[in-house]
mmCIF file of N, CA and C in Angstrom:
data_model
loop_
_atom_site.group_PDB
_atom_site.id
_atom_site.type_symbol
_atom_site.label_atom_id
_atom_site.label_comp_id
_atom_site.label_asym_id
_atom_site.label_seq_id
_atom_site.Cartn_x
_atom_site.Cartn_y
_atom_site.Cartn_z
ATOM 1 N N UNK A 11 16.702 -2.869 22.979
ATOM 2 C CA UNK A 11 15.699 -3.329 22.156
ATOM 3 C C UNK A 11 15.182 -4.330 21.870
ATOM 4 N N UNK A 12 13.436 -5.062 22.617
ATOM 5 C CA UNK A 12 13.373 -6.304 22.303
ATOM 6 C C UNK A 12 13.204 -7.017 20.647
ATOM 7 N N UNK A 13 12.675 -6.184 19.550
ATOM 8 C CA UNK A 13 12.571 -6.284 18.425
ATOM 9 C C UNK A 13 12.733 -5.546 17.554
ATOM 10 N N UNK A 14 13.736 -5.403 16.712
ATOM 11 C CA UNK A 14 14.088 -4.282 16.233
ATOM 12 C C UNK A 14 13.472 -4.373 14.783
ATOM 13 N N UNK A 15 13.155 -3.536 13.527
ATOM 14 C CA UNK A 15 12.709 -3.375 12.462
ATOM 15 C C UNK A 15 13.277 -4.565 11.654
ATOM 16 N N UNK A 16 14.252 -5.049 11.403
ATOM 17 C CA UNK A 16 14.565 -6.407 10.722
ATOM 18 C C UNK A 16 13.508 -7.371 11.418
ATOM 19 N N UNK A 17 13.757 -7.561 12.100
ATOM 20 C CA UNK A 17 12.839 -8.827 12.522
ATOM 21 C C UNK A 17 11.321 -8.560 12.676
ATOM 22 N N UNK A 18 11.369 -7.344 12.419
ATOM 23 C CA UNK A 18 9.577 -7.532 12.578
ATOM 24 C C UNK A 18 9.599 -7.754 10.523
ATOM 25 N N UNK A 19 10.281 -6.970 10.397
ATOM 26 C CA UNK A 19 9.581 -6.984 8.703
ATOM 27 C C UNK A 19 9.700 -8.643 8.300
ATOM 28 N N UNK A 20 11.625 -9.016 8.990
ATOM 29 C CA UNK A 20 11.536 -10.804 8.459
ATOM 30 C C UNK A 20 10.196 -11.690 8.871
ATOM 31 N N UNK A 21 9.680 -10.890 10.047
ATOM 32 C CA UNK A 21 8.350 -12.108 10.470
ATOM 33 C C UNK A 21 7.358 -11.572 9.551
ATOM 34 N N UNK A 22 6.988 -10.428 9.207
ATOM 35 C CA UNK A 22 6.114 -10.241 8.407
ATOM 36 C C UNK A 22 6.030 -10.930 7.044
ATOM 37 N N UNK A 23 7.116 -10.741 6.180
ATOM 38 C CA UNK A 23 8.088 -11.288 5.038
ATOM 39 C C UNK A 23 7.791 -12.836 4.878
ATOM 40 N N UNK A 24 7.861 -13.765 6.386
ATOM 41 C CA UNK A 24 7.350 -15.153 6.426
ATOM 42 C C UNK A 24 6.055 -15.563 6.617
ATOM 43 N N UNK A 25 4.883 -14.410 6.302
ATOM 44 C CA UNK A 25 3.699 -14.595 6.267
ATOM 45 C C UNK A 25 2.970 -13.765 5.362
ATOM 46 N N UNK A 26 2.984 -13.169 4.468
ATOM 47 C CA UNK A 26 2.869 -12.409 3.290
ATOM 48 C C UNK A 26 2.414 -12.903 2.082
ATOM 49 N N UNK A 27 2.192 -12.308 1.380
ATOM 50 C CA UNK A 27 2.547 -12.727 -0.716
ATOM 51 C C UNK A 27 3.344 -11.389 -1.017
ATOM 52 N N UNK A 28 4.310 -11.885 -1.369
ATOM 53 C CA UNK A 28 4.902 -10.838 -2.003
ATOM 54 C C UNK A 28 5.048 -10.882 -3.746
ATOM 55 N N UNK A 29 4.919 -9.890 -4.352
ATOM 56 C CA UNK A 29 4.405 -9.959 -5.851
ATOM 57 C C UNK A 29 5.736 -9.135 -6.319
ATOM 58 N N UNK A 30 5.995 -9.707 -7.366
ATOM 59 C CA UNK A 30 7.362 -8.784 -8.378
ATOM 60 C C UNK A 30 6.292 -7.447 -8.950
ATOM 61 N N UNK A 31 6.980 -6.303 -8.966
ATOM 62 C CA UNK A 31 6.731 -5.350 -9.908
ATOM 63 C C UNK A 31 6.017 -5.792 -11.299
ATOM 64 N N UNK A 32 6.569 -6.873 -11.531
ATOM 65 C CA UNK A 32 5.774 -7.222 -13.032
ATOM 66 C C UNK A 32 4.533 -7.974 -12.670
ATOM 67 N N UNK A 33 4.648 -8.617 -11.805
ATOM 68 C CA UNK A 33 3.036 -9.074 -11.389
ATOM 69 C C UNK A 33 1.891 -8.494 -11.152
ATOM 70 N N UNK A 34 2.517 -7.615 -10.291
ATOM 71 C CA UNK A 34 1.767 -6.798 -9.472
ATOM 72 C C UNK A 34 1.229 -5.570 -10.859
ATOM 73 N N UNK A 35 2.016 -5.214 -11.820
ATOM 74 C CA UNK A 35 1.844 -4.487 -13.017
ATOM 75 C C UNK A 35 0.990 -5.268 -14.031
ATOM 76 N N UNK A 36 0.323 -6.628 -13.848
ATOM 77 C CA UNK A 36 -0.359 -7.271 -14.650
ATOM 78 C C UNK A 36 -1.732 -6.862 -14.226
ATOM 79 N N UNK A 37 -1.961 -6.918 -13.018
ATOM 80 C CA UNK A 37 -3.257 -6.466 -12.108
ATOM 81 C C UNK A 37 -3.917 -4.952 -12.256
ATOM 82 N N UNK A 38 -2.902 -4.157 -13.123
ATOM 83 C CA UNK A 38 -3.197 -2.730 -13.414
ATOM 84 C C UNK A 38 -4.297 -2.626 -14.186
ATOM 85 N N UNK A 39 -5.691 -2.101 -13.429
ATOM 86 C CA UNK A 39 -7.056 -2.023 -14.403
ATOM 87 C C UNK A 39 -7.983 -2.834 -14.219
ATOM 88 N N UNK A 40 -7.759 -3.834 -13.410
ATOM 89 C CA UNK A 40 -8.233 -4.941 -12.792
ATOM 90 C C UNK A 40 -9.212 -4.162 -11.817
ATOM 91 N N UNK A 41 -10.646 -4.307 -12.253
ATOM 92 C CA UNK A 41 -11.510 -3.656 -11.053
ATOM 93 C C UNK A 41 -11.563 -4.045 -9.492
ATOM 94 N N UNK A 42 -11.197 -5.527 -10.024
ATOM 95 C CA UNK A 42 -11.094 -6.330 -8.136
ATOM 96 C C UNK A 42 -9.979 -6.187 -7.523
ATOM 97 N N UNK A 43 -9.207 -5.066 -8.034
ATOM 98 C CA UNK A 43 -7.480 -4.812 -7.239
ATOM 99 C C UNK A 43 -7.253 -3.342 -6.531
ATOM 100 N N UNK A 44 -7.068 -3.224 -5.818
ATOM 101 C CA UNK A 44 -6.649 -1.805 -5.317
ATOM 102 C C UNK A 44 -5.238 -1.774 -4.653
ATOM 103 N N UNK A 45 -4.520 -1.075 -5.226
ATOM 104 C CA UNK A 45 -2.845 -0.147 -5.114
ATOM 105 C C UNK A 45 -2.821 0.265 -4.135
ATOM 106 N N UNK A 46 -2.089 0.372 -2.894
ATOM 107 C CA UNK A 46 -2.565 1.327 -1.480
ATOM 108 C C UNK A 46 -1.198 1.821 -1.624
ATOM 109 N N UNK A 47 -0.972 2.653 -1.819
ATOM 110 C CA UNK A 47 0.459 3.734 -1.502
ATOM 111 C C UNK A 47 0.365 4.414 -0.093
ATOM 112 N N UNK A 48 1.178 3.378 0.729
ATOM 113 C CA UNK A 48 1.427 3.709 2.090
ATOM 114 C C UNK A 48 2.818 5.193 2.218
ATOM 115 N N UNK A 49 3.321 5.435 1.217
ATOM 116 C CA UNK A 49 4.295 6.276 1.104
ATOM 117 C C UNK A 49 3.645 8.344 2.122
ATOM 118 N N UNK A 50 4.819 8.632 2.461
ATOM 119 C CA UNK A 50 4.539 10.011 2.961
ATOM 120 C C UNK A 50 3.934 10.878 1.794
ATOM 121 N N UNK A 51 3.122 11.941 1.698
ATOM 122 C CA UNK A 51 2.917 12.752 1.104
ATOM 123 C C UNK A 51 3.976 13.204 0.283
ATOM 124 N N UNK A 52 5.018 13.991 1.130
ATOM 125 C CA UNK A 52 5.941 14.648 0.240
ATOM 126 C C UNK A 52 6.575 13.442 -0.778
ATOM 127 N N UNK A 53 6.797 11.947 -0.760
ATOM 128 C CA UNK A 53 7.187 11.312 -1.214
ATOM 129 C C UNK A 53 6.438 10.973 -2.776
ATOM 130 N N UNK A 54 5.349 11.090 -2.527
ATOM 131 C CA UNK A 54 4.212 10.958 -3.745
ATOM 132 C C UNK A 54 4.355 12.179 -4.454
ATOM 133 N N UNK A 55 4.105 13.593 -3.891
ATOM 134 C CA UNK A 55 4.629 14.782 -4.950
ATOM 135 C C UNK A 55 5.781 14.502 -5.624
ATOM 136 N N UNK A 56 6.789 14.092 -5.039
ATOM 137 C CA UNK A 56 8.428 14.186 -5.832
ATOM 138 C C UNK A 56 8.671 12.988 -6.441
ATOM 139 N N UNK A 57 8.198 12.076 -6.431
ATOM 140 C CA UNK A 57 8.215 10.820 -7.257
ATOM 141 C C UNK A 57 7.122 10.303 -8.242
ATOM 142 N N UNK A 58 5.791 10.888 -7.865
ATOM 143 C CA UNK A 58 4.872 10.373 -8.539
ATOM 144 C C UNK A 58 4.086 9.125 -7.827
ATOM 145 N N UNK A 59 3.182 8.508 -8.705
ATOM 146 C CA UNK A 59 2.800 6.901 -7.729
ATOM 147 C C UNK A 59 2.548 5.886 -9.187
ATOM 148 N N UNK A 60 1.590 5.060 -8.551
ATOM 149 C CA UNK A 60 1.353 4.026 -9.625
ATOM 150 C C UNK A 60 -0.074 4.525 -10.246
ATOM 151 N N UNK A 61 -0.346 4.583 -11.292
ATOM 152 C CA UNK A 61 -1.883 5.368 -11.427
ATOM 153 C C UNK A 61 -2.754 4.504 -11.146
ATOM 154 N N UNK A 62 -3.946 5.374 -10.631
ATOM 155 C CA UNK A 62 -5.194 5.159 -9.719
ATOM 156 C C UNK A 62 -4.982 4.180 -8.440
ATOM 157 N N UNK A 63 -3.545 4.819 -7.831
ATOM 158 C CA UNK A 63 -3.446 3.639 -6.603
ATOM 159 C C UNK A 63 -4.352 5.002 -5.700
ATOM 160 N N UNK A 64 -4.788 4.473 -4.557
ATOM 161 C CA UNK A 64 -5.099 4.665 -3.658
ATOM 162 C C UNK A 64 -3.527 5.271 -2.490
ATOM 163 N N UNK A 65 -3.928 6.581 -1.942
ATOM 164 C CA UNK A 65 -3.121 6.744 -1.112
ATOM 165 C C UNK A 65 -3.458 6.867 0.614
ATOM 166 N N UNK A 66 -3.053 5.912 1.536
ATOM 167 C CA UNK A 66 -3.233 5.425 2.715
ATOM 168 C C UNK A 66 -1.667 5.661 3.693
ATOM 169 N N UNK A 67 -1.653 6.616 4.046
ATOM 170 C CA UNK A 67 -0.186 7.501 4.682
ATOM 171 C C UNK A 67 -0.090 5.500 5.912
ATOM 172 N N UNK A 68 0.779 5.403 6.416
ATOM 173 C CA UNK A 68 1.270 4.015 6.760
ATOM 174 C C UNK A 68 0.213 4.586 8.340
ATOM 175 N N UNK A 69 0.832 5.091 8.590
ATOM 176 C CA UNK A 69 0.363 6.042 10.371
ATOM 177 C C UNK A 69 -1.100 6.028 10.015
ATOM 178 N N UNK A 70 -2.156 5.761 8.935
ATOM 179 C CA UNK A 70 -3.337 5.918 9.661
ATOM 180 C C UNK A 70 -4.001 4.783 8.716
ATOM 181 N N UNK A 71 -3.541 3.677 8.756
ATOM 182 C CA UNK A 71 -3.787 2.254 7.955
ATOM 183 C C UNK A 71 -4.827 1.942 8.932
ATOM 184 N N UNK A 72 -4.256 1.580 10.013
ATOM 185 C CA UNK A 72 -5.065 0.747 10.927
ATOM 186 C C UNK A 72 -6.028 1.470 11.136
ATOM 187 N N UNK A 73 -6.436 3.030 10.672
ATOM 188 C CA UNK A 73 -7.734 3.505 11.426
ATOM 189 C C UNK A 73 -8.550 3.407 9.822
ATOM 190 N N UNK A 74 -8.347 3.334 8.834
ATOM 191 C CA UNK A 74 -8.659 3.390 7.685
ATOM 192 C C UNK A 74 -9.439 1.986 7.472
ATOM 193 N N UNK A 75 -8.600 0.553 8.083
ATOM 194 C CA UNK A 75 -9.279 -0.580 7.851
ATOM 195 C C UNK A 75 -10.123 -0.632 8.462
ATOM 196 N N UNK A 76 -10.393 -0.336 9.820
ATOM 197 C CA UNK A 76 -10.962 -0.515 11.227
ATOM 198 C C UNK A 76 -12.527 -0.426 10.906
ATOM 199 N N UNK A 77 -13.509 -0.704 10.390
ATOM 200 C CA UNK A 77 -14.928 -0.334 10.376
ATOM 201 C C UNK A 77 -15.254 0.112 11.478
ATOM 202 N N UNK A 78 -14.748 0.052 12.757
ATOM 203 C CA UNK A 78 -15.034 0.549 13.923
ATOM 204 C C UNK A 78 -14.449 2.232 13.735
ATOM 205 N N UNK A 79 -13.384 2.254 13.609
ATOM 206 C CA UNK A 79 -12.917 3.573 13.376
ATOM 207 C C UNK A 79 -13.865 4.929 12.758
ATOM 208 N N UNK A 80 -13.335 6.214 13.446
ATOM 209 C CA UNK A 80 -14.413 7.554 12.928
ATOM 210 C C UNK A 80 -13.943 7.318 11.248
ATOM 211 N N UNK A 81 -12.331 6.837 10.918
ATOM 212 C CA UNK A 81 -11.644 7.346 9.834
ATOM 213 C C UNK A 81 -11.741 5.827 8.816
ATOM 214 N N UNK A 82 -12.781 5.046 9.232
ATOM 215 C CA UNK A 82 -12.927 4.363 8.293
ATOM 216 C C UNK A 82 -13.444 4.606 6.523
ATOM 217 N N UNK A 83 -12.687 3.565 6.099
ATOM 218 C CA UNK A 83 -12.791 4.255 4.455
ATOM 219 C C UNK A 83 -13.334 2.576 4.197
ATOM 220 N N UNK A 84 -14.649 3.212 3.138
ATOM 221 C CA UNK A 84 -15.521 1.740 2.933
ATOM 222 C C UNK A 84 -14.838 0.611 1.834
ATOM 223 N N UNK A 85 -13.722 1.533 1.191
ATOM 224 C CA UNK A 85 -12.837 0.513 0.074
ATOM 225 C C UNK A 85 -12.277 -0.694 0.810
ATOM 226 N N UNK A 86 -11.587 0.011 2.043
ATOM 227 C CA UNK A 86 -11.434 -1.514 3.061
ATOM 228 C C UNK A 86 -12.227 -2.570 3.107
ATOM 229 N N UNK A 87 -13.422 -2.117 3.427
ATOM 230 C CA UNK A 87 -14.667 -2.980 3.285
ATOM 231 C C UNK A 87 -15.267 -4.003 2.761
ATOM 232 N N UNK A 88 -14.496 -3.673 1.034
ATOM 233 C CA UNK A 88 -15.121 -4.376 -0.073
ATOM 234 C C UNK A 88 -14.128 -5.662 -0.167
ATOM 235 N N UNK A 89 -14.612 -6.524 -0.612
ATOM 236 C CA UNK A 89 -14.217 -7.771 -0.814
ATOM 237 C C UNK A 89 -13.174 -7.751 -2.372
ATOM 238 N N UNK A 90 -12.031 -6.972 -2.071
ATOM 239 C CA UNK A 90 -10.919 -6.731 -3.177
ATOM 240 C C UNK A 90 -9.565 -7.527 -2.760
ATOM 241 N N UNK A 91 -8.934 -7.153 -3.764
ATOM 242 C CA UNK A 91 -7.369 -7.785 -3.541
ATOM 243 C C UNK A 91 -6.678 -6.644 -3.256
ATOM 244 N N UNK A 92 -5.724 -5.961 -2.128
ATOM 245 C CA UNK A 92 -5.545 -4.938 -1.992
ATOM 246 C C UNK A 92 -3.617 -5.218 -1.934
ATOM 247 N N UNK A 93 -3.222 -4.024 -2.405
ATOM 248 C CA UNK A 93 -1.629 -4.641 -3.120
ATOM 249 C C UNK A 93 -1.108 -3.547 -2.787
ATOM 250 N N UNK A 94 -0.459 -3.007 -1.612
ATOM 251 C CA UNK A 94 0.714 -2.496 -0.564
ATOM 252 C C UNK A 94 1.520 -2.082 -1.478
ATOM 253 N N UNK A 95 2.274 -0.672 -1.669
ATOM 254 C CA UNK A 95 3.357 -0.481 -1.839
ATOM 255 C C UNK A 95 3.947 0.662 -1.192
ATOM 256 N N UNK A 96 5.515 0.566 -1.039
ATOM 257 C CA UNK A 96 6.186 1.857 0.115
ATOM 258 C C UNK A 96 7.244 2.026 -0.935
ATOM 259 N N UNK A 97 8.288 2.887 -0.688
ATOM 260 C CA UNK A 97 9.554 2.990 -1.529
ATOM 261 C C UNK A 97 10.326 1.988 -1.556
ATOM 262 N N UNK A 98 10.486 1.307 -0.788
ATOM 263 C CA UNK A 98 11.083 -0.188 -1.011
ATOM 264 C C UNK A 98 10.711 -1.361 -0.672
ATOM 265 N N UNK A 99 9.504 -1.363 -0.222
ATOM 266 C CA UNK A 99 9.150 -2.765 0.245
ATOM 267 C C UNK A 99 9.059 -3.005 1.733
ATOM 268 N N UNK A 100 9.913 -2.419 2.461
ATOM 269 C CA UNK A 100 10.214 -2.714 3.920
ATOM 270 C C UNK A 100 8.564 -2.555 4.502
ATOM 271 N N UNK A 101 8.080 -0.819 4.584
ATOM 272 C CA UNK A 101 6.853 -0.364 5.295
ATOM 273 C C UNK A 101 5.819 -1.373 4.606
ATOM 274 N N UNK A 102 5.931 -1.692 3.330
ATOM 275 C CA UNK A 102 4.825 -2.045 2.926
ATOM 276 C C UNK A 102 4.460 -3.664 3.677
ATOM 277 N N UNK A 103 5.948 -4.383 3.688
ATOM 278 C CA UNK A 103 5.369 -5.590 4.449
ATOM 279 C C UNK A 103 4.916 -5.305 5.609
ATOM 280 N N UNK A 104 5.145 -4.623 6.608
ATOM 281 C CA UNK A 104 4.333 -4.367 7.856
ATOM 282 C C UNK A 104 2.920 -3.865 7.574
ATOM 283 N N UNK A 105 2.945 -3.292 6.751
ATOM 284 C CA UNK A 105 1.616 -2.833 6.241
ATOM 285 C C UNK A 105 0.744 -3.771 5.844
ATOM 286 N N UNK A 106 0.910 -4.436 5.250
ATOM 287 C CA UNK A 106 0.522 -6.160 4.784
ATOM 288 C C UNK A 106 0.038 -7.179 5.666
ATOM 289 N N UNK A 107 1.148 -7.142 6.210
ATOM 290 C CA UNK A 107 0.985 -8.059 7.616
ATOM 291 C C UNK A 107 -0.351 -7.451 8.246
ATOM 292 N N UNK A 108 -0.205 -5.920 8.665
ATOM 293 C CA UNK A 108 -1.404 -5.535 9.741
ATOM 294 C C UNK A 108 -2.531 -5.610 8.957
ATOM 295 N N UNK A 109 -2.370 -5.913 7.506
ATOM 296 C CA UNK A 109 -4.131 -5.554 6.683
ATOM 297 C C UNK A 109 -4.471 -6.798 6.934
ATOM 298 N N UNK A 110 -3.728 -8.250 7.111
ATOM 299 C CA UNK A 110 -4.307 -9.711 7.146
ATOM 300 C C UNK A 110 -4.791 -9.292 8.692
ATOM 301 N N UNK A 111 -3.979 -9.032 9.445
ATOM 302 C CA UNK A 111 -4.475 -9.525 11.082
ATOM 303 C C UNK A 111 -5.769 -8.583 11.160
ATOM 304 N N UNK A 112 -5.373 -7.512 10.717
ATOM 305 C CA UNK A 112 -6.956 -6.929 10.967
ATOM 306 C C UNK A 112 -8.239 -7.838 10.115
ATOM 307 N N UNK A 113 -7.948 -8.525 9.140
ATOM 308 C CA UNK A 113 -9.235 -9.003 8.451
ATOM 309 C C UNK A 113 -9.494 -8.784 7.190
ATOM 310 N N UNK A 114 -8.782 -8.404 6.179
ATOM 311 C CA UNK A 114 -8.466 -8.479 5.292
ATOM 312 C C UNK A 114 -8.135 -9.556 4.360
ATOM 313 N N UNK A 115 -9.265 -10.013 3.624
ATOM 314 C CA UNK A 115 -8.235 -11.686 3.345
ATOM 315 C C UNK A 115 -7.217 -11.656 1.931
ATOM 316 N N UNK A 116 -7.322 -10.964 1.340
ATOM 317 C CA UNK A 116 -6.889 -10.868 0.003
ATOM 318 C C UNK A 116 -5.605 -9.477 0.080
ATOM 319 N N UNK A 117 -4.116 -9.543 0.473
ATOM 320 C CA UNK A 117 -3.594 -8.603 0.502
ATOM 321 C C UNK A 117 -2.371 -8.970 0.309
ATOM 322 N N UNK A 118 -1.499 -8.477 -0.660
ATOM 323 C CA UNK A 118 0.266 -8.549 -0.862
ATOM 324 C C UNK A 118 0.683 -7.152 -0.898
ATOM 325 N N UNK A 119 2.107 -7.089 -1.559
ATOM 326 C CA UNK A 119 3.107 -6.143 -1.373
ATOM 327 C C UNK A 119 4.198 -6.431 -2.675
ATOM 328 N N UNK A 120 4.610 -5.282 -3.014
ATOM 329 C CA UNK A 120 5.272 -5.248 -4.205
ATOM 330 C C UNK A 120 6.858 -5.480 -3.763
ATOM 331 N N UNK A 121 7.508 -6.531 -4.058
ATOM 332 C CA UNK A 121 8.906 -6.485 -4.171
ATOM 333 C C UNK A 121 9.696 -5.508 -4.584
ATOM 334 N N UNK A 122 10.699 -4.830 -3.533
ATOM 335 C CA UNK A 122 11.429 -3.420 -3.900
ATOM 336 C C UNK A 122 10.538 -1.840 -3.953
ATOM 337 N N UNK A 123 9.041 -1.799 -3.844
ATOM 338 C CA UNK A 123 8.624 -0.939 -4.131
ATOM 339 C C UNK A 123 7.780 -0.308 -4.893
ATOM 340 N N UNK A 124 8.053 1.123 -5.291
ATOM 341 C CA UNK A 124 7.867 1.371 -5.751
ATOM 342 C C UNK A 124 9.070 2.110 -6.836
ATOM 343 N N UNK A 125 9.921 2.057 -5.514
ATOM 344 C CA UNK A 125 11.519 2.403 -6.719
ATOM 345 C C UNK A 125 11.970 1.274 -7.332
ATOM 346 N N UNK A 126 11.970 0.061 -6.851
ATOM 347 C CA UNK A 126 11.714 -1.009 -8.262
ATOM 348 C C UNK A 126 11.218 -0.724 -9.110
ATOM 349 N N UNK A 127 9.490 -0.356 -9.254
ATOM 350 C CA UNK A 127 8.826 -0.494 -10.011
ATOM 351 C C UNK A 127 9.140 1.014 -11.011
ATOM 352 N N UNK A 128 9.679 1.864 -10.610
ATOM 353 C CA UNK A 128 9.885 3.021 -11.642
ATOM 354 C C UNK A 128 11.253 2.407 -12.349
ATOM 355 N N UNK A 129 11.956 1.778 -11.503
ATOM 356 C CA UNK A 129 12.972 1.544 -12.029
ATOM 357 C C UNK A 129 12.919 0.224 -13.340
ATOM 358 N N UNK A 130 11.812 -0.097 -13.321
ATOM 359 C CA UNK A 130 11.627 -0.994 -14.401
ATOM 360 C C UNK A 130 10.770 -0.530 -15.527
ATOM 361 N N UNK A 131 10.393 1.187 -15.359
ATOM 362 C CA UNK A 131 9.839 1.811 -16.451
ATOM 363 C C UNK A 131 8.428 1.359 -16.385
ATOM 364 N N UNK A 132 7.858 0.747 -15.099
ATOM 365 C CA UNK A 132 6.345 0.922 -15.544
ATOM 366 C C UNK A 132 5.530 2.009 -15.001
ATOM 367 N N UNK A 133 4.484 2.194 -15.409
ATOM 368 C CA UNK A 133 3.372 3.132 -15.354
ATOM 369 C C UNK A 133 3.776 3.890 -14.591
ATOM 370 N N UNK A 134 3.939 5.499 -14.714
ATOM 371 C CA UNK A 134 3.707 6.299 -13.297
ATOM 372 C C UNK A 134 2.728 7.871 -13.371
ATOM 373 N N UNK A 135 2.064 7.988 -12.492
ATOM 374 C CA UNK A 135 1.434 8.809 -12.464
ATOM 375 C C UNK A 135 1.533 10.230 -11.868
ATOM 376 N N UNK A 136 1.548 11.267 -11.798
ATOM 377 C CA UNK A 136 1.799 12.605 -10.948
ATOM 378 C C UNK A 136 0.414 12.061 -9.831
ATOM 379 N N UNK A 137 0.851 12.710 -8.701
ATOM 380 C CA UNK A 137 0.055 12.574 -7.575
ATOM 381 C C UNK A 137 -1.324 13.358 -7.606
ATOM 382 N N UNK A 138 -2.016 13.514 -8.924
ATOM 383 C CA UNK A 138 -3.081 14.150 -9.099
ATOM 384 C C UNK A 138 -4.325 13.578 -8.818
ATOM 385 N N UNK A 139 -4.033 12.090 -8.901
ATOM 386 C CA UNK A 139 -5.273 11.071 -8.839
ATOM 387 C C UNK A 139 -5.455 10.636 -7.207
ATOM 388 N N UNK A 140 -5.560 11.854 -6.385
ATOM 389 C CA UNK A 140 -5.822 12.124 -5.399
ATOM 390 C C UNK A 140 -6.917 11.224 -4.430
ATOM 391 N N UNK A 141 -7.232 11.064 -3.305
ATOM 392 C CA UNK A 141 -8.262 10.712 -2.421
ATOM 393 C C UNK A 141 -8.995 12.078 -2.470
ATOM 394 N N UNK A 142 -10.092 11.810 -2.607
ATOM 395 C CA UNK A 142 -11.345 13.218 -2.259
ATOM 396 C C UNK A 142 -10.794 13.676 -1.189
ATOM 397 N N UNK A 143 -10.749 15.190 -1.370
ATOM 398 C CA UNK A 143 -10.687 15.920 0.611
ATOM 399 C C UNK A 143 -8.754 16.057 0.845
ATOM 400 N N UNK A 144 -8.499 15.189 0.207
ATOM 401 C CA UNK A 144 -7.106 14.823 0.691
ATOM 402 C C UNK A 144 -5.893 16.145 -0.188
ATOM 403 N N UNK A 145 -5.406 17.246 0.683
ATOM 404 C CA UNK A 145 -4.172 17.999 0.415
ATOM 405 C C UNK A 145 -3.177 17.575 -0.547
ATOM 406 N N UNK A 146 -3.057 18.447 -1.400
ATOM 407 C CA UNK A 146 -1.987 17.828 -2.635
ATOM 408 C C UNK A 146 -0.671 18.530 -2.019
#
C-alpha cells in the first residue's frame, strides 16, 4: 500500500483547524455555523447527534459540496463556517481537508468526534432533526 489511512489523517491534521468539543459547543446556535455529521445513518440512530446538525454521509460529501453535481446541497454554497464531525475524529479530519480542497473557505472538525462530545455531556439530540427527504 502506497499510503494508509494513518498517513492520510496525519497529512489532513497538519492542514486543518481542529476544535475541542468545548470550542465547538460555544458555536451552537450561531446562524453562521453549520455542524455537519458525516457518520453512517445507523450511527446516528444508535447514538444521536449534535442538535440541528446537517447529516451528510462521508460517501456523498464531495457530491453535496460540488455545485456542478446533481446532488449539490445549496447550504455548501453559502458563506458559513462548517464544523465536521464523525465518531472519533478521523473521518472528519479527512472530510474537512476535502471540503477545504473543494473551496469551502471556513471548515474545521471536532477533536475526538461525537464520542468525545457525548463523553463530556454536551448537548445531544435524537436523529429526528434530519435532512428533508432523508429516511430515518
